[in-house]
PDB file of C-alpha atoms in Angstrom:
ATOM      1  CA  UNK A  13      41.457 147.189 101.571  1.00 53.00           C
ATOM      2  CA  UNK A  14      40.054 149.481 104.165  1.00 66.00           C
ATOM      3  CA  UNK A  15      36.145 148.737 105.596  1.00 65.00           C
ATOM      4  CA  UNK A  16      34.734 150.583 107.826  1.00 69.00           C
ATOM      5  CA  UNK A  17      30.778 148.998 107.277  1.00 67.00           C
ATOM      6  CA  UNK A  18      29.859 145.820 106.200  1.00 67.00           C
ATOM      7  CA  UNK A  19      27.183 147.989 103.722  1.00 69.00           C
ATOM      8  CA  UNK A  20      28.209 147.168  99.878  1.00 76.00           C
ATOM      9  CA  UNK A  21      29.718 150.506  99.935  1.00 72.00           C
ATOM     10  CA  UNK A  22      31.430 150.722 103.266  1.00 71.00           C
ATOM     11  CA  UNK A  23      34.898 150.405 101.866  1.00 71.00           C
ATOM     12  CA  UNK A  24      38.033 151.995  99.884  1.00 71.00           C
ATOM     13  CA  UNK A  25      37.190 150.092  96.516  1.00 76.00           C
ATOM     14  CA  UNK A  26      34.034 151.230  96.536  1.00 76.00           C
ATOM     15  CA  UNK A  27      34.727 154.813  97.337  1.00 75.00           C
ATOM     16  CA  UNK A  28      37.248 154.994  95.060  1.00 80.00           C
ATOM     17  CA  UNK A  29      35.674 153.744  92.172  1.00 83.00           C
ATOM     18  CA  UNK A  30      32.551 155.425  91.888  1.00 87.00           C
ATOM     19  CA  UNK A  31      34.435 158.507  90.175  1.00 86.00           C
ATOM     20  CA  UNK A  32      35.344 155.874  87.622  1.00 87.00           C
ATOM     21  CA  UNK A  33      31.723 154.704  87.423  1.00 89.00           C
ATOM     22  CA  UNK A  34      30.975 157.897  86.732  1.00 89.00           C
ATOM     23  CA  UNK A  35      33.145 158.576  84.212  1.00 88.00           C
ATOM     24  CA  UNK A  36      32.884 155.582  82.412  1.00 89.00           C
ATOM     25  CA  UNK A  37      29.181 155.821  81.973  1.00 89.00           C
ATOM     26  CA  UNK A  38      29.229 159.559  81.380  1.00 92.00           C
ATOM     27  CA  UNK A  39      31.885 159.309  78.387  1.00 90.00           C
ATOM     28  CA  UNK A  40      30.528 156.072  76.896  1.00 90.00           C
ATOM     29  CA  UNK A  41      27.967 153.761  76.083  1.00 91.00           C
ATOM     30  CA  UNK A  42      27.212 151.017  78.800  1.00 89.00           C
ATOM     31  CA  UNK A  43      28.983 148.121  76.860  1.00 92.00           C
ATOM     32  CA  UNK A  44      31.674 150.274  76.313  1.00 94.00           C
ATOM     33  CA  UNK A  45      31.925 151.650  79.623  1.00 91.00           C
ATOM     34  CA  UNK A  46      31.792 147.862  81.385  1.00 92.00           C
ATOM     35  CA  UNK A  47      34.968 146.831  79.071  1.00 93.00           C
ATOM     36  CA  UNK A  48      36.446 150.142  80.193  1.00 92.00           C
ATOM     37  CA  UNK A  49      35.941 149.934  83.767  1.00 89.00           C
ATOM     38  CA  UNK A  50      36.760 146.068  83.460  1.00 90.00           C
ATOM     39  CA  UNK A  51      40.181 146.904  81.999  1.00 91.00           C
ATOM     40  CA  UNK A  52      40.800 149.908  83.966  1.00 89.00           C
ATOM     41  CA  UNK A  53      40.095 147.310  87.787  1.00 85.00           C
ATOM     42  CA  UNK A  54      42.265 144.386  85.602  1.00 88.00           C
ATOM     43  CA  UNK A  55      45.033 146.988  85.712  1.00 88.00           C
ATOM     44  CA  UNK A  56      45.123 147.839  89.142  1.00 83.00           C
ATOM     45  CA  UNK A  57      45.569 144.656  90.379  1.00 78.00           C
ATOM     46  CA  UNK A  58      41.839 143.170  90.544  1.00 80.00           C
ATOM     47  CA  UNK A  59      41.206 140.135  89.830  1.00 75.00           C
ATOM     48  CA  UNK A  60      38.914 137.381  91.251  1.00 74.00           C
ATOM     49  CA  UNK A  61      41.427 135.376  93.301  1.00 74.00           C
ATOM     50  CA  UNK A  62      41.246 138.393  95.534  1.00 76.00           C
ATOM     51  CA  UNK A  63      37.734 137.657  96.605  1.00 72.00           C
ATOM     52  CA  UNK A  64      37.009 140.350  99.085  1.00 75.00           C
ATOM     53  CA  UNK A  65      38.673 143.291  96.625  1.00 77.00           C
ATOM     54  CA  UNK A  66      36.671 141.680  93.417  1.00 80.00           C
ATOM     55  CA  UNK A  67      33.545 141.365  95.757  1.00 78.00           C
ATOM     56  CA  UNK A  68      33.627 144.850  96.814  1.00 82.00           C
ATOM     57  CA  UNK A  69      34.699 146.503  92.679  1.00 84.00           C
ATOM     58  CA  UNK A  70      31.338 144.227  91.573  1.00 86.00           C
ATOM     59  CA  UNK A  71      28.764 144.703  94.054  1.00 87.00           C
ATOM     60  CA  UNK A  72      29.811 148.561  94.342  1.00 88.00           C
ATOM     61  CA  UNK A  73      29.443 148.520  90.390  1.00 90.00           C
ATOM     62  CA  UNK A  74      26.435 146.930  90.569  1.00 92.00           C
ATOM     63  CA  UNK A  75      25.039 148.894  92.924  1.00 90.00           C
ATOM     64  CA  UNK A  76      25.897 151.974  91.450  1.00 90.00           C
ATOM     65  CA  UNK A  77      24.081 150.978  88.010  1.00 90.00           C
ATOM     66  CA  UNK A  78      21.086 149.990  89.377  1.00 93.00           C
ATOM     67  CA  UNK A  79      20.657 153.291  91.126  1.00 90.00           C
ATOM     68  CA  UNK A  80      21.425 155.165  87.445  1.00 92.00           C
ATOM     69  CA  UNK A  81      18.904 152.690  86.462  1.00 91.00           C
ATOM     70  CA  UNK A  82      21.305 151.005  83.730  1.00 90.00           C
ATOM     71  CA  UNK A  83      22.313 147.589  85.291  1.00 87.00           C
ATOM     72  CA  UNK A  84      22.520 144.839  82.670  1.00 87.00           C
ATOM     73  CA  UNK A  85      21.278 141.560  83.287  1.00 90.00           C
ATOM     74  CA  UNK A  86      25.066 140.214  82.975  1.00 93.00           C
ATOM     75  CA  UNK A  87      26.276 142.434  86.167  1.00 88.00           C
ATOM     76  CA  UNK A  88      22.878 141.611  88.220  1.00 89.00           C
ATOM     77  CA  UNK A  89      23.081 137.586  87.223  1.00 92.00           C
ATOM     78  CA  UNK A  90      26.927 137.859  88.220  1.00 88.00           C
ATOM     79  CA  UNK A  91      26.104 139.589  91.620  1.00 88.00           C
ATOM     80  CA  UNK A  92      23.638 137.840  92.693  1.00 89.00           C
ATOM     81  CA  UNK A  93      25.598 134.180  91.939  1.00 89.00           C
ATOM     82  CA  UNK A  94      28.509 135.790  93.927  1.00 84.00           C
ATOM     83  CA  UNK A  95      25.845 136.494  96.656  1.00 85.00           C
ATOM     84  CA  UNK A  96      24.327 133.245  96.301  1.00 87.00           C
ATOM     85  CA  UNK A  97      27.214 131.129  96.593  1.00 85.00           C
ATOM     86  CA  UNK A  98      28.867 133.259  99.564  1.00 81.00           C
ATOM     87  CA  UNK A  99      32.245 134.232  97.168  1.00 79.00           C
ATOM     88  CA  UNK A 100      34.007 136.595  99.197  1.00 78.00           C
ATOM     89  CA  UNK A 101      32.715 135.767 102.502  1.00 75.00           C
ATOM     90  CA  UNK A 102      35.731 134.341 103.851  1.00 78.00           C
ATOM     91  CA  UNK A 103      37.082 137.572 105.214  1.00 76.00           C
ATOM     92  CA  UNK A 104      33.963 138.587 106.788  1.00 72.00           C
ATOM     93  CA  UNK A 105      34.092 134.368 108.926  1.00 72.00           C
ATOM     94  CA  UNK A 106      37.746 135.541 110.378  1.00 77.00           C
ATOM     95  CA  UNK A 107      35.786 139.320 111.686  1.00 76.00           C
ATOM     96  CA  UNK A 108      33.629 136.944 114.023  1.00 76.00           C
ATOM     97  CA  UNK A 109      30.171 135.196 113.978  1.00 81.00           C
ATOM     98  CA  UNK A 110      28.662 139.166 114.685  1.00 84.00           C
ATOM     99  CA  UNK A 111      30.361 140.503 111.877  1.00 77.00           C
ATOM    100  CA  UNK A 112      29.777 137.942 109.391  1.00 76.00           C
ATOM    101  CA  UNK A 113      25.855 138.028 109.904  1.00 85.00           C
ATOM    102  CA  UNK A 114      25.460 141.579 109.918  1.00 81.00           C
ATOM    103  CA  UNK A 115      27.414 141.519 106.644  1.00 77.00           C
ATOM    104  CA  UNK A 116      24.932 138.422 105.288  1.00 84.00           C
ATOM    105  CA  UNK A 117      22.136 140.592 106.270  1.00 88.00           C
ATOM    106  CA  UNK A 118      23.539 143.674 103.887  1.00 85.00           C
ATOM    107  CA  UNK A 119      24.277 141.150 101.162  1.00 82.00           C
ATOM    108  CA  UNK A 120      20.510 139.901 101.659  1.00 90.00           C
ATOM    109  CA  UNK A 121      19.450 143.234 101.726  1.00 90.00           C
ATOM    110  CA  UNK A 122      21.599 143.909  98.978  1.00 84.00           C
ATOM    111  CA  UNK A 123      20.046 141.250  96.925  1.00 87.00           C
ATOM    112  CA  UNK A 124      16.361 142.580  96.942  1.00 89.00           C
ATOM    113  CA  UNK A 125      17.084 145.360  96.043  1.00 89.00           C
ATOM    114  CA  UNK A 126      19.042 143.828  92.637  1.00 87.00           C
ATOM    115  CA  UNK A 127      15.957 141.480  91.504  1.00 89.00           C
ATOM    116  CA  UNK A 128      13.720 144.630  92.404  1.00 89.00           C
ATOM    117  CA  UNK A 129      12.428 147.266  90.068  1.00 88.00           C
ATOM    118  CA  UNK A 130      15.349 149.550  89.109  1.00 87.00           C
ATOM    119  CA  UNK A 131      14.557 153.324  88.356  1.00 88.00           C
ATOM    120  CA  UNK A 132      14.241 155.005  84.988  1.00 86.00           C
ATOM    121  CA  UNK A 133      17.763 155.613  83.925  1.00 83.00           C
ATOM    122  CA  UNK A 134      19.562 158.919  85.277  1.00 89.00           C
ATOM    123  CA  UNK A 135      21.667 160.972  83.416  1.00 86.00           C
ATOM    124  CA  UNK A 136      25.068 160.393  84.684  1.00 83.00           C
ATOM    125  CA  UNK A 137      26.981 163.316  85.108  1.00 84.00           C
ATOM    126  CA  UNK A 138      30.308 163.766  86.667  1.00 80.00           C
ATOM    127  CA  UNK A 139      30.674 165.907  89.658  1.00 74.00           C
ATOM    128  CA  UNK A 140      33.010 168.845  88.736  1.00 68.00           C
ATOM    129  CA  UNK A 141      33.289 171.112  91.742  1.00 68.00           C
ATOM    130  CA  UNK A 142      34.783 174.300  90.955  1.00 68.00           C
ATOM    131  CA  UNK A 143      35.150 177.605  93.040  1.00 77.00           C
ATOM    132  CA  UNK A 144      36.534 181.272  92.632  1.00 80.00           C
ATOM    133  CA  UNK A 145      40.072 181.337  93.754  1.00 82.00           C
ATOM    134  CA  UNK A 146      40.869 184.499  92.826  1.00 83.00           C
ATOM    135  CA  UNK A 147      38.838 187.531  93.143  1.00 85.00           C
ATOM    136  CA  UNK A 148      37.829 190.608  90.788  1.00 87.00           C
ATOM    137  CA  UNK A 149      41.033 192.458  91.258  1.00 86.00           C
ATOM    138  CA  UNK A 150      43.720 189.818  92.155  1.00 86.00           C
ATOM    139  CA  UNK A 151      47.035 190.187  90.531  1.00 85.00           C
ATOM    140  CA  UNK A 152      48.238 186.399  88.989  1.00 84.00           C
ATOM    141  CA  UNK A 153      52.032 186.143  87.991  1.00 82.00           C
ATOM    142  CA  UNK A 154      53.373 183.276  86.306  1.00 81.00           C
ATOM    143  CA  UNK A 155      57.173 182.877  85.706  1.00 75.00           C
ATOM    144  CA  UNK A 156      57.795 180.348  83.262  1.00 73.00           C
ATOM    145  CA  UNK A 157      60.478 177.963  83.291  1.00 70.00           C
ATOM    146  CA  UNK A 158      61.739 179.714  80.082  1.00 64.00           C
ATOM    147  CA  UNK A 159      65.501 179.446  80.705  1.00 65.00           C
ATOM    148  CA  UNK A 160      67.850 178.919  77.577  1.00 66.00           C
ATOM    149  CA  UNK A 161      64.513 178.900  75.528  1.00 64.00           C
ATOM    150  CA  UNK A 162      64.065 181.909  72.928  1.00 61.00           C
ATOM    151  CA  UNK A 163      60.422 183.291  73.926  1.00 57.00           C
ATOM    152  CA  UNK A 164      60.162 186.480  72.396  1.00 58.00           C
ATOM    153  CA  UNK A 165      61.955 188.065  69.042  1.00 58.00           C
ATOM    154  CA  UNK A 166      64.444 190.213  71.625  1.00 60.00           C
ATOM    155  CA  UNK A 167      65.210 187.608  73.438  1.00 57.00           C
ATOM    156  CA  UNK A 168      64.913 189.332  76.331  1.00 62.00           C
ATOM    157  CA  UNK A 169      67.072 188.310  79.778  1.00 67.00           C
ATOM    158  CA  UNK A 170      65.160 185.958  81.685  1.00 69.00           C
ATOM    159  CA  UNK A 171      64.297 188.016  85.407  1.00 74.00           C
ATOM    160  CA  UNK A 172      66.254 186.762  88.305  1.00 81.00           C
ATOM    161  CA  UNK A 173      63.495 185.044  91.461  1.00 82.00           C
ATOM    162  CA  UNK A 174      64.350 188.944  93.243  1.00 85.00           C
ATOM    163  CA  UNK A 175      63.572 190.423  90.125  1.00 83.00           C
ATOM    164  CA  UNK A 176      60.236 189.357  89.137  1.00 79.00           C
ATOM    165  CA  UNK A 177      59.109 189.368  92.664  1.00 81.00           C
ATOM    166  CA  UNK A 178      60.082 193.276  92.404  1.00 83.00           C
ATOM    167  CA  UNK A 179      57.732 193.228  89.003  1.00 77.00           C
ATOM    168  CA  UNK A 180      54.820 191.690  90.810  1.00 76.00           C
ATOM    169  CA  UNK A 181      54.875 193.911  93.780  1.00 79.00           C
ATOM    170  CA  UNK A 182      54.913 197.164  91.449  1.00 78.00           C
ATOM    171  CA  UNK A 183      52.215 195.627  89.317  1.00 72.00           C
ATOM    172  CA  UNK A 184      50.283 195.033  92.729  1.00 70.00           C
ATOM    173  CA  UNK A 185      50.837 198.884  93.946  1.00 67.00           C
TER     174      UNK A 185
END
């Protein structure tokens, strides 16, 4: 586990699974998307003997549902008895008095915002980033792996690496 805050968020689980937060609740219904993400942590190695990991997957779910304004009162109850009853703590006691606090305080903080109003729901939409790599006039060649394989009705000879880089520069000129 990497942490680099003592914020709900402020670590590699978190980070990580947000995309499948996303996803989850994009492509399904909220029921469905729980048992999905449930199964999806379950077979990754989750699992709440590892407090600290299982603390950070269900507060960072949490989290992120109340912001999209679709937590269920299973996942808030659940939180807030893990927050209540200090599960997961133990990691934070070996950081040092300092660290522990602060991270109480975030949990505390944390926990307000849980029992507080959430927002309408959002749509939930995954982020699909997508730029020109090409431009208007770029020349793409593709050799397929082809060998041994009949691809046209002449069969022709497959081109040699020095060949079809000869065909791509005299497409190019």
């Amino acid at each position: 586990m990497g942490t680099w805050s003592v914020s709900i968020t402020g670590n590699d689980t978190a980070a990580d699974l947000k995309r499948e937060y996303t996803a989850a609740f994009y492509y399904y219904p909220t029921e469905q998307a729980l048992q999905a993400i449930d199964h999806y942590v379950r077979e990754n190695g989750f699992n709440e003997q590892d407090a600290p990991e299982w603390c950070d997957y269900y507060y960072s779910l949490a989290d992120f549902m109340h912001s999209k304004g679709i937590l269920t009162e299973e996942v808030k109850k659940t939180a807030l008895d893990m927050i209540d009853n200090g599960f997961g703590l133990e990691i934070w006691e070996e950081a040092g008095e300092k660290t522990l606090l602060a991270r109480q305080k975030a949990l505390q903080k944390f926990r307000e915002k849980l029992v507080s109003a959430q927002p309408a729901p959002k749509k939930i939409k995954p982020n699909v980033y997508t730029e020109d790599i090409f431009e208007v006039g770029d020349i793409v060649a593709v050799q397929l792996q082809t060998a041994g394989k009949t691809y046209s009705e002449n069969d022709i000879k497959p081109l040699t690496d020095e060949e079809f880089a000869e065909v791509v520069l005299e497409a190019a000129d």
